[in-house]
């Protein structure tokens, strides 16, 4: 077991990188193009990047800015439909773009690793988690199988996975999205690489788990002198992780500076706009009637593992109720019960006073139309072989009978509502950024013209500016059409912006619920206090101080 990782360092947050004669990674004049609309279009437009061992570079910018493309390019990799059009990528003195692919592949998964934004789309469903975690280290002879397995279990513990000794025996579908994201992080850390590219690695995590994972990542980087590129839209997170921040927009660099300087004195107007704080929601009216009610819900998977215990939630018409809690608390399971995807063991769901059939297949088309759901994992929620037009168009045809020109017109209108143009109509999901995929899922739900939308972490993959646009869109639709939202999220800033009421869940039970202002005002129950105290602040020293306060956590 790796006991080194369980030591909490007392070093200053975001220390300056050690002086190096030669950078570990050097990118110069990089140009990357993507094929769309029968032509090659620029994605990255002559970007430079330098990274030394032991240094973390934060890469931020709105959805579609080219962050993930640049992160993959740092490993000499380009997705299908994307090509390098100029410039160089030099890793440890080796020109990756001139190197034969077989040699680059020897580096991938060992000296260079990648933590993807969507873990669910990145694991092989036929293999156990532990097998996939240790595969690269064992294959390349970096460790024996027994050594790699012992180290993987230690990493699982460091990343706060439940039952770290045995969770590796599960298959990907048997763990939550947040747990799967942490397993992928352990997989990337296993070979002790020289470079790790983190692409939104804490997007799917609740705030309490996120803090533990960030602590573990910081210790890995510091203790093993690992270089990292940290891609995120969460400015408070990048403030804890990065030595320097590079801002991208439309495939070009906006500005770059040391983290403290960037946070204190951003130079460009675009960067300043990222720092703005949103506030969208006015005080709730508690007299609103209830459109959806869950009463006394018990739920289990396979009648063996009980997940929900006597959960009751009221959703007022035209209002937003936010469900918050850590990964595994039962938030997404509750949404599945409401939609009929998981019939409850006990209790009932009623819509406008009428009890809904517990199973999805027994509900009428009208009942299905009026309650829609937007899923957390946009990658796995869309058919990769269907175009955007087909994905959004299907509910328009199914629920409203639209065809031909009328169908095309409505799809374009929905695209415009989510701030995408008609040029996306014929694109496939693989041609979209993570944020764009999530917006398509939102448009698909809106296409049904529902009364209730269950939003399962719908803005977690979006940058701050696009988040604000989507939230404003949802609020406008709510005001115009009276839509009610059940908003599942771990983002307290989102809760503060849009929620009327808050339900706090822990281990399948409701800890407390009520109007937003009451829940967010002290005094708090212990668990609610833990949630609120785990929200990262725009202070580079915040994580270090928290690590010192909480002390070492068990491995």
Coordinates of C-alpha atoms in Angstrom, one line a residue:
X1 CA 0.0 0.0 0.0
X2 CA 1.3 3.5 -0.8
X3 CA 1.4 5.2 2.6
X4 CA 3.0 8.3 1.1
X5 CA -0.3 9.4 -0.3
X6 CA -2.0 9.5 3.0
X7 CA 0.3 12.2 4.3
X8 CA -1.2 15.7 4.0
X9 CA 1.4 18.2 3.0
X10 CA 1.6 21.6 4.5
X11 CA 3.1 23.3 1.5
X12 CA 1.8 26.5 0.2
X13 CA -1.1 26.3 -2.3
X14 CA -0.1 26.4 -5.9
X15 CA 3.7 26.7 -5.4
X16 CA 5.7 28.0 -8.3
X17 CA 7.1 25.2 -10.5
X18 CA 10.7 24.2 -9.9
X19 CA 13.2 25.8 -12.4
X20 CA 13.8 23.5 -15.3
X21 CA 16.3 23.8 -18.1
X22 CA 14.0 22.0 -20.6
X23 CA 10.2 21.9 -20.4
X24 CA 8.6 18.5 -20.2
X25 CA 6.0 19.6 -22.8
X26 CA 6.3 22.4 -25.3
X27 CA 3.7 23.2 -27.9
X28 CA 4.4 25.8 -30.6
X29 CA 2.1 27.3 -33.2
X30 CA -0.3 24.4 -33.0
X31 CA -3.1 24.3 -35.5
X32 CA -5.8 21.7 -35.5
X33 CA -8.8 21.3 -37.9
X34 CA -12.0 19.4 -37.7
X35 CA -14.1 18.1 -40.7
X36 CA -17.6 19.3 -40.7
X37 CA -20.0 20.6 -43.4
X38 CA -17.9 18.9 -46.1
X39 CA -14.8 21.0 -45.3
X40 CA -11.9 21.3 -42.8
X41 CA -12.6 24.0 -40.2
X42 CA -10.1 25.5 -37.7
X43 CA -10.4 24.3 -34.1
X44 CA -7.0 25.4 -32.6
X45 CA -5.5 28.4 -34.3
X46 CA -1.8 28.7 -33.6
X47 CA -1.7 28.1 -29.8
X48 CA 1.6 27.9 -27.7
X49 CA 1.9 26.0 -24.5
X50 CA 4.8 25.2 -22.1
X51 CA 4.7 22.8 -19.1
X52 CA 7.4 21.8 -16.7
X53 CA 7.6 18.7 -14.4
X54 CA 5.6 19.2 -11.2
X55 CA 3.6 22.1 -12.7
X56 CA -0.2 22.3 -13.2
X57 CA -1.6 24.4 -16.1
X58 CA -5.3 25.2 -15.8
X59 CA -7.1 25.4 -19.1
X60 CA -10.4 27.3 -19.1
X61 CA -12.8 28.7 -21.6
X62 CA -16.4 28.2 -22.8
X63 CA -17.7 25.1 -24.4
X64 CA -16.3 24.7 -27.9
X65 CA -13.2 26.8 -27.1
X66 CA -10.9 23.8 -28.0
X67 CA -9.9 22.9 -24.4
X68 CA -10.3 19.1 -24.8
X69 CA -8.8 19.2 -28.3
X70 CA -5.7 20.9 -27.0
X71 CA -5.5 18.6 -24.0
X72 CA -5.5 15.5 -26.2
X73 CA -3.1 17.2 -28.6
X74 CA -0.6 17.5 -25.7
X75 CA -0.4 13.7 -25.9
X76 CA 0.0 13.7 -29.7
X77 CA -3.6 12.5 -30.2
X78 CA -6.4 13.8 -32.4
X79 CA -9.9 12.3 -32.5
X80 CA -11.5 10.9 -35.6
X81 CA -12.4 13.7 -38.0
X82 CA -9.7 15.9 -36.5
X83 CA -6.2 16.5 -37.9
X84 CA -3.1 18.4 -37.1
X85 CA -2.6 21.2 -39.6
X86 CA 0.6 22.9 -38.3
X87 CA 3.0 23.5 -35.4
X88 CA 4.8 21.0 -33.1
X89 CA 4.2 19.1 -29.9
X90 CA 7.4 18.1 -28.1
X91 CA 7.3 15.8 -25.0
X92 CA 10.5 15.2 -23.1
X93 CA 12.5 16.1 -26.2
X94 CA 10.4 14.0 -28.6
X95 CA 8.4 15.5 -31.4
X96 CA 5.1 13.6 -31.0
X97 CA 3.7 14.7 -34.4
X98 CA 6.6 13.3 -36.3
X99 CA 6.8 10.1 -34.2
X100 CA 5.3 6.9 -35.6
X101 CA 1.9 6.2 -34.0
X102 CA 3.1 2.8 -32.6
X103 CA 5.8 4.7 -30.6
X104 CA 3.2 7.3 -29.3
X105 CA 1.0 4.4 -28.2
X106 CA 3.8 3.1 -26.0
X107 CA 3.6 6.5 -24.2
X108 CA -0.1 6.6 -23.9
X109 CA -1.4 5.0 -20.6
X110 CA 2.1 4.9 -19.1
X111 CA 4.1 8.2 -19.3
X112 CA 1.1 10.2 -20.4
X113 CA -2.4 9.5 -19.2
X114 CA -5.9 11.0 -19.7
X115 CA -8.9 11.4 -17.4
X116 CA -11.9 11.9 -19.7
X117 CA -14.9 14.1 -19.0
X118 CA -17.3 11.2 -19.4
X119 CA -16.1 8.1 -17.6
X120 CA -19.3 6.1 -18.5
X121 CA -18.3 6.2 -22.2
X122 CA -14.7 5.3 -21.6
X123 CA -14.9 2.0 -19.7
X124 CA -15.3 -1.5 -21.3
X125 CA -18.6 -2.8 -19.8
X126 CA -17.3 -6.4 -20.1
X127 CA -14.4 -6.1 -17.7
X128 CA -14.2 -5.5 -14.0
X129 CA -12.9 -2.1 -12.8
X130 CA -9.8 -3.4 -11.1
X131 CA -8.7 -5.2 -14.4
X132 CA -9.0 -1.9 -16.3
X133 CA -7.3 0.1 -13.6
X134 CA -4.1 -1.9 -13.6
X135 CA -4.0 -3.0 -17.3
X136 CA -1.5 -0.4 -18.5
X137 CA 0.9 -0.7 -15.6
X138 CA 1.0 -4.5 -15.8
X139 CA 1.1 -4.7 -19.6
X140 CA 4.2 -2.4 -19.7
X141 CA 5.9 -4.2 -16.9
X142 CA 5.9 -1.2 -14.5
X143 CA 4.5 -3.4 -11.7
X144 CA 3.6 -7.0 -11.1
X145 CA -0.1 -7.7 -11.1
X146 CA -0.2 -8.1 -7.3
X147 CA 1.6 -4.8 -6.8
X148 CA -0.6 -3.0 -9.2
X149 CA -3.8 -4.3 -7.6
X150 CA -2.6 -3.3 -4.1
X151 CA -1.7 0.2 -5.3
X152 CA -5.0 0.5 -7.1
X153 CA -6.9 -0.3 -3.9
X154 CA -4.8 2.3 -2.1
X155 CA -5.7 4.9 -4.8
X156 CA -9.4 3.9 -4.5
X157 CA -9.2 4.7 -0.8
X158 CA -7.4 8.0 -1.4
X159 CA -10.1 9.0 -3.9
X160 CA -12.8 8.2 -1.3
X161 CA -14.4 5.3 -3.1
X162 CA -16.6 3.1 -0.9
X163 CA -15.3 -0.3 0.1
X164 CA -11.9 0.2 -1.7
X165 CA -10.8 -3.4 -1.1
X166 CA -13.7 -4.8 -3.1
X167 CA -15.2 -2.1 -5.4
X168 CA -12.8 -3.1 -8.1
X169 CA -14.6 -6.4 -8.5
X170 CA -17.6 -4.6 -9.8
X171 CA -18.4 -3.9 -13.5
X172 CA -18.8 -0.3 -14.7
X173 CA -22.6 -0.4 -14.7
X174 CA -22.6 -1.4 -11.0
X175 CA -21.3 1.9 -9.7
X176 CA -22.5 5.5 -9.9
X177 CA -21.3 8.1 -12.4
X178 CA -19.3 9.9 -9.7
X179 CA -17.7 6.6 -8.5
X180 CA -16.8 5.7 -12.1
X181 CA -15.1 9.0 -12.6
X182 CA -12.9 8.4 -9.5
X183 CA -12.0 4.9 -10.8
X184 CA -10.8 6.5 -14.0
X185 CA -8.7 9.0 -12.0
X186 CA -7.1 6.0 -10.2
X187 CA -6.5 4.3 -13.6
X188 CA -4.6 7.4 -14.8
X189 CA -2.6 7.7 -11.6
X190 CA -1.7 4.0 -11.5
X191 CA 1.4 4.0 -13.7
X192 CA 2.7 7.3 -12.1
X193 CA 2.9 9.1 -15.4
X194 CA 5.0 12.2 -16.2
X195 CA 2.0 14.0 -17.6
X196 CA -1.7 13.7 -16.7
X197 CA -4.4 15.5 -18.7
X198 CA -7.5 16.0 -16.5
X199 CA -10.5 16.8 -18.6
X200 CA -13.2 18.0 -16.2
X201 CA -12.3 15.1 -13.7
X202 CA -14.6 16.3 -10.9
X203 CA -17.6 17.3 -13.1
X204 CA -19.7 14.3 -11.9
X205 CA -18.7 14.6 -8.2
X206 CA -20.6 16.1 -5.3
X207 CA -18.8 18.9 -3.4
X208 CA -17.7 16.7 -0.4
X209 CA -16.3 14.0 -2.6
X210 CA -14.8 16.6 -5.0
X211 CA -12.7 18.1 -2.1
X212 CA -11.2 14.7 -1.3
X213 CA -10.4 14.0 -4.9
X214 CA -8.8 17.4 -5.4
X215 CA -6.7 16.8 -2.3
X216 CA -5.6 13.4 -3.7
X217 CA -4.8 14.9 -7.1
X218 CA -2.8 17.7 -5.5
X219 CA -0.7 15.2 -3.5
X220 CA 0.0 13.0 -6.5
X221 CA 1.3 16.0 -8.5
X222 CA 3.4 17.4 -5.6
X223 CA 4.8 14.1 -4.3
X224 CA 5.6 12.4 -7.6
X225 CA 6.6 15.6 -9.5
X226 CA 3.9 14.9 -12.1
X227 CA 3.0 17.6 -14.6
X228 CA -0.7 18.1 -15.3
X229 CA -3.1 20.0 -17.6
X230 CA -6.3 20.6 -15.7
X231 CA -9.2 21.4 -18.1
X232 CA -12.3 22.8 -16.3
X233 CA -15.0 25.4 -16.4
X234 CA -15.1 25.7 -12.6
X235 CA -12.9 28.7 -11.7
X236 CA -12.9 27.9 -8.0
X237 CA -11.5 24.4 -8.7
X238 CA -8.8 25.7 -11.1
X239 CA -7.8 28.2 -8.4
X240 CA -7.0 25.2 -6.1
X241 CA -5.2 23.1 -8.7
X242 CA -3.3 25.3 -11.1
X243 CA 0.1 27.1 -11.0
X244 CA -0.9 29.0 -14.1
X245 CA -4.1 29.5 -16.0
X246 CA -4.5 29.7 -19.8
X247 CA -7.8 31.1 -21.1
X248 CA -9.0 29.9 -24.5
X249 CA -11.8 31.2 -26.8
X250 CA -12.7 30.1 -30.3
X251 CA -9.4 28.1 -30.5
X252 CA -7.2 31.0 -29.6
X253 CA -5.4 32.1 -26.4
X254 CA -7.1 35.0 -24.7
X255 CA -4.5 35.4 -22.0
X256 CA -2.2 33.4 -19.6
X257 CA -0.8 34.3 -16.2
X258 CA 0.1 32.8 -12.8
X259 CA -3.1 31.8 -11.0
X260 CA -3.0 34.5 -8.3
X261 CA -2.3 37.2 -10.8
X262 CA -5.1 35.9 -13.1
X263 CA -7.6 35.8 -10.3
X264 CA -6.7 39.2 -9.0
X265 CA -6.1 41.1 -12.2
X266 CA -7.5 39.5 -15.4
X267 CA -6.6 41.7 -18.3
X268 CA -9.1 40.8 -21.0
X269 CA -12.8 41.6 -21.0
X270 CA -13.7 38.0 -21.8
X271 CA -11.7 36.7 -18.8
X272 CA -13.4 39.3 -16.6
X273 CA -16.8 38.0 -17.8
X274 CA -15.9 34.5 -16.6
X275 CA -15.3 35.9 -13.1
X276 CA -18.9 37.4 -12.9
X277 CA -21.4 36.1 -10.3
X278 CA -24.9 35.1 -11.4
X279 CA -28.2 35.5 -9.5
X280 CA -31.3 34.4 -11.3
X281 CA -34.0 33.4 -8.8
X282 CA -36.3 35.6 -6.8
X283 CA -37.9 34.5 -3.5
X284 CA -40.3 31.5 -3.8
X285 CA -44.0 31.7 -3.3
X286 CA -44.8 28.8 -0.9
X287 CA -48.6 29.0 -1.7
X288 CA -48.1 27.5 -5.2
X289 CA -50.0 24.2 -5.8
X290 CA -48.1 20.9 -6.1
X291 CA -47.9 19.4 -9.6
X292 CA -45.8 16.4 -8.7
X293 CA -45.7 14.6 -5.4
X294 CA -43.6 11.6 -4.2
X295 CA -44.8 10.0 -1.0
X296 CA -43.0 7.5 1.2
X297 CA -40.7 6.2 -1.5
X298 CA -38.6 3.1 -0.7
X299 CA -36.5 1.9 -3.7
X300 CA -34.0 -0.9 -4.2
X301 CA -32.0 -2.4 -7.0
X302 CA -32.9 -6.1 -7.5
X303 CA -34.8 -6.1 -4.2
X304 CA -31.5 -6.5 -2.4
X305 CA -29.8 -3.2 -2.1
X306 CA -32.2 -0.6 -0.7
X307 CA -31.2 2.9 -1.9
X308 CA -34.2 5.1 -0.9
X309 CA -35.8 5.1 2.5
X310 CA -39.2 6.8 3.0
X311 CA -38.5 9.8 0.7
X312 CA -41.2 12.4 0.2
X313 CA -40.9 15.4 -2.1
X314 CA -43.4 18.0 -3.3
X315 CA -42.7 19.9 -6.6
X316 CA -44.8 23.1 -6.8
X317 CA -46.1 24.1 -10.2
X318 CA -43.8 26.4 -12.1
X319 CA -41.1 26.2 -9.4
X320 CA -37.7 24.7 -9.0
X321 CA -36.8 22.2 -6.3
X322 CA -33.1 21.3 -6.0
X323 CA -32.0 17.9 -4.6
X324 CA -28.5 18.0 -3.3
X325 CA -26.2 15.4 -1.7
X326 CA -23.1 13.5 -2.2
X327 CA -22.6 10.7 -4.8
X328 CA -24.6 7.7 -3.8
X329 CA -27.1 9.6 -1.7
X330 CA -30.0 8.5 -3.9
X331 CA -30.6 11.7 -5.9
X332 CA -30.5 10.1 -9.4
X333 CA -32.3 7.0 -8.1
X334 CA -35.2 9.3 -7.0
X335 CA -35.4 10.7 -10.5
X336 CA -35.6 7.2 -12.0
X337 CA -38.5 6.4 -9.6
X338 CA -40.4 9.5 -10.6
X339 CA -39.9 8.7 -14.4
X340 CA -40.9 5.1 -13.9
X341 CA -37.5 3.7 -14.9
X342 CA -37.3 2.1 -11.4
X343 CA -40.6 1.1 -9.8
X344 CA -40.6 1.8 -6.0
X345 CA -40.8 -1.0 -3.5
X346 CA -43.2 1.2 -1.5
X347 CA -44.8 4.6 -1.9
X348 CA -46.3 6.3 -4.9
X349 CA -45.8 9.1 -7.4
X350 CA -48.8 11.4 -8.3
X351 CA -49.1 14.0 -11.0
X352 CA -51.7 16.7 -10.7
X353 CA -53.4 14.5 -8.0
X354 CA -53.5 11.4 -10.2
X355 CA -51.4 8.4 -9.1
X356 CA -48.9 7.4 -11.9
X357 CA -48.3 3.8 -12.8
X358 CA -45.0 2.8 -11.2
X359 CA -43.6 1.3 -14.4
X360 CA -42.7 3.4 -17.4
X361 CA -44.3 0.9 -19.9
X362 CA -47.7 1.3 -18.2
X363 CA -47.8 5.1 -18.5
X364 CA -49.8 6.8 -21.3
X365 CA -48.1 8.8 -24.0
X366 CA -49.5 12.0 -22.5
X367 CA -48.1 11.1 -19.1
X368 CA -44.7 10.5 -20.7
X369 CA -44.8 13.8 -22.6
X370 CA -45.6 15.9 -19.5
X371 CA -42.6 14.5 -17.4
X372 CA -39.3 14.6 -19.2
X373 CA -35.7 14.0 -18.0
X374 CA -32.3 15.3 -18.9
X375 CA -29.6 12.9 -18.0
X376 CA -26.2 13.6 -16.4
X377 CA -24.1 11.7 -19.0
X378 CA -24.8 13.3 -22.3
X379 CA -22.3 11.0 -24.0
X380 CA -24.3 7.9 -23.2
X381 CA -27.8 9.6 -23.5
X382 CA -27.6 10.0 -27.3
X383 CA -27.3 7.5 -30.2
X384 CA -23.9 8.2 -31.7
X385 CA -25.2 7.3 -35.2
X386 CA -28.1 9.8 -35.2
X387 CA -27.7 13.4 -36.3
X388 CA -28.6 16.3 -34.0
X389 CA -31.7 16.9 -36.2
X390 CA -32.8 13.2 -35.7
X391 CA -32.2 13.3 -31.9
X392 CA -34.2 16.5 -31.4
X393 CA -36.7 15.6 -34.0
X394 CA -37.8 12.2 -32.6
X395 CA -39.9 13.6 -29.7
X396 CA -41.3 16.2 -32.0
X397 CA -42.6 13.5 -34.2
X398 CA -43.6 11.1 -31.4
X399 CA -45.5 13.6 -29.3
X400 CA -46.6 16.2 -31.7
X401 CA -46.7 14.5 -35.1
X402 CA -44.4 17.0 -36.8
X403 CA -42.8 16.0 -40.1
X404 CA -41.0 17.5 -43.1
X405 CA -40.4 21.2 -43.2
X406 CA -42.4 21.8 -40.0
X407 CA -40.2 19.4 -38.2
X408 CA -37.0 21.0 -39.5
X409 CA -38.2 24.5 -38.6
X410 CA -39.0 23.5 -35.0
X411 CA -35.6 21.7 -34.6
X412 CA -33.8 24.9 -35.8
X413 CA -35.9 27.0 -33.3
X414 CA -34.9 24.7 -30.5
X415 CA -31.3 24.9 -31.5
X416 CA -31.4 28.6 -31.4
X417 CA -33.0 28.5 -27.9
X418 CA -29.9 26.6 -26.7
X419 CA -27.6 29.0 -28.4
X420 CA -26.6 26.7 -31.3
X421 CA -27.2 27.5 -35.0
X422 CA -28.7 25.4 -37.8
X423 CA -25.2 24.3 -38.8
X424 CA -25.5 21.7 -36.1
X425 CA -28.5 20.1 -37.6
X426 CA -26.6 17.4 -39.5
X427 CA -23.7 16.8 -37.1
X428 CA -23.2 13.6 -35.1
X429 CA -22.6 13.6 -31.3
X430 CA -19.0 12.7 -31.9
X431 CA -18.5 16.0 -33.6
X432 CA -19.7 18.0 -30.5
X433 CA -18.0 19.2 -27.4
X434 CA -19.2 18.0 -24.0
X435 CA -21.2 21.2 -23.4
X436 CA -22.7 21.1 -26.8
X437 CA -23.9 17.5 -26.3
X438 CA -25.6 18.5 -23.0
X439 CA -27.4 21.3 -24.7
X440 CA -28.7 18.9 -27.4
X441 CA -30.1 16.8 -24.5
X442 CA -31.8 19.8 -23.1
X443 CA -33.3 20.7 -26.4
X444 CA -34.6 17.1 -26.8
X445 CA -36.4 17.4 -23.5
X446 CA -37.9 20.8 -24.4
X447 CA -39.1 19.3 -27.7
X448 CA -41.8 17.4 -25.8
X449 CA -43.3 20.6 -24.4
X450 CA -43.4 19.1 -20.8
X451 CA -44.9 20.4 -17.6
X452 CA -42.1 18.9 -15.5
X453 CA -38.4 18.4 -16.3
X454 CA -36.1 16.4 -14.1
X455 CA -32.6 17.8 -14.6
X456 CA -29.9 15.4 -13.5
X457 CA -26.7 17.5 -13.3
X458 CA -27.6 19.2 -16.6
X459 CA -25.1 22.0 -16.3
X460 CA -22.2 20.1 -14.8
X461 CA -20.4 19.8 -18.2
X462 CA -20.9 23.4 -19.1
X463 CA -18.5 26.4 -18.6
X464 CA -19.7 29.3 -16.5
X465 CA -20.9 31.5 -19.3
X466 CA -22.8 28.7 -21.1
X467 CA -24.2 27.6 -17.7
X468 CA -25.6 31.0 -17.1
X469 CA -27.2 31.1 -20.6
X470 CA -28.8 27.7 -20.1
X471 CA -30.0 28.5 -16.6
X472 CA -31.5 31.8 -17.9
X473 CA -33.2 29.9 -20.7
X474 CA -34.7 27.4 -18.3
X475 CA -35.9 30.2 -16.0
X476 CA -37.4 32.0 -19.0
X477 CA -39.2 28.9 -20.1
X478 CA -40.4 28.4 -16.6
X479 CA -41.8 31.9 -16.4
X480 CA -43.5 31.7 -19.9
X481 CA -44.8 28.1 -19.7
X482 CA -45.0 27.3 -16.0
X483 CA -42.6 24.4 -16.2
X484 CA -41.5 22.9 -12.9
X485 CA -37.9 21.6 -12.5
X486 CA -36.6 19.0 -10.1
X487 CA -32.9 20.0 -10.3
X488 CA -30.4 17.3 -9.2
X489 CA -27.1 18.9 -8.6
X490 CA -23.9 19.1 -6.5
X491 CA -23.2 22.7 -7.5
X492 CA -24.3 24.9 -4.6
X493 CA -23.8 28.0 -6.8
X494 CA -26.4 26.6 -9.2
X495 CA -28.7 25.9 -6.3
X496 CA -28.3 29.5 -5.0
X497 CA -29.0 30.8 -8.5
X498 CA -32.2 29.0 -9.4
X499 CA -33.8 27.0 -6.6
X500 CA -37.0 27.9 -4.8
X501 CA -36.7 25.0 -2.4
X502 CA -33.9 22.6 -1.4
X503 CA -34.0 18.9 -0.5
X504 CA -30.8 17.6 1.2
X505 CA -30.3 13.8 0.9
X506 CA -27.8 11.5 2.6
X507 CA -27.6 7.7 2.3
X508 CA -31.0 7.5 0.7
X509 CA -32.8 9.6 3.2
X510 CA -34.0 13.3 3.4
X511 CA -31.9 15.1 5.9
X512 CA -33.8 18.4 5.6
X513 CA -36.0 20.3 3.1
X514 CA -37.6 23.7 2.8
X515 CA -37.3 27.1 1.2
X516 CA -33.9 27.9 -0.1
X517 CA -33.1 30.8 2.2
X518 CA -34.0 28.8 5.3
X519 CA -31.8 25.8 4.2
X520 CA -28.8 27.9 3.3
X521 CA -29.0 30.0 6.5
X522 CA -27.3 28.7 9.7
X523 CA -27.6 26.8 11.9
X524 CA -27.3 23.7 9.8
X525 CA -27.5 20.0 10.5
X526 CA -24.0 18.4 10.5
X527 CA -24.3 17.0 7.0
X528 CA -25.7 20.2 5.4
X529 CA -22.8 22.1 7.1
X530 CA -20.3 19.6 5.5
X531 CA -21.8 20.1 2.1
X532 CA -21.7 23.9 2.3
X533 CA -18.2 24.0 3.8
X534 CA -16.9 21.9 0.9
X535 CA -17.8 24.3 -1.8
X536 CA -14.5 25.6 -3.3
X537 CA -13.8 29.3 -3.0
X538 CA -12.0 31.7 -5.4
X539 CA -8.9 31.6 -3.1
X540 CA -5.8 29.7 -4.1
X541 CA -5.1 28.9 -0.5
X542 CA -8.6 27.5 0.3
X543 CA -7.9 23.8 -0.3
X544 CA -4.6 24.0 1.6
X545 CA -6.3 25.5 4.6
X546 CA -9.1 22.9 4.4
X547 CA -6.5 20.0 4.2
X548 CA -4.8 21.4 7.3
X549 CA -8.1 21.7 9.2
X550 CA -9.3 18.2 8.3
X551 CA -6.0 16.5 8.6
X552 CA -5.0 13.2 7.0
X553 CA -7.9 11.0 5.9
X554 CA -7.6 7.2 6.1
X555 CA -6.2 5.2 3.2

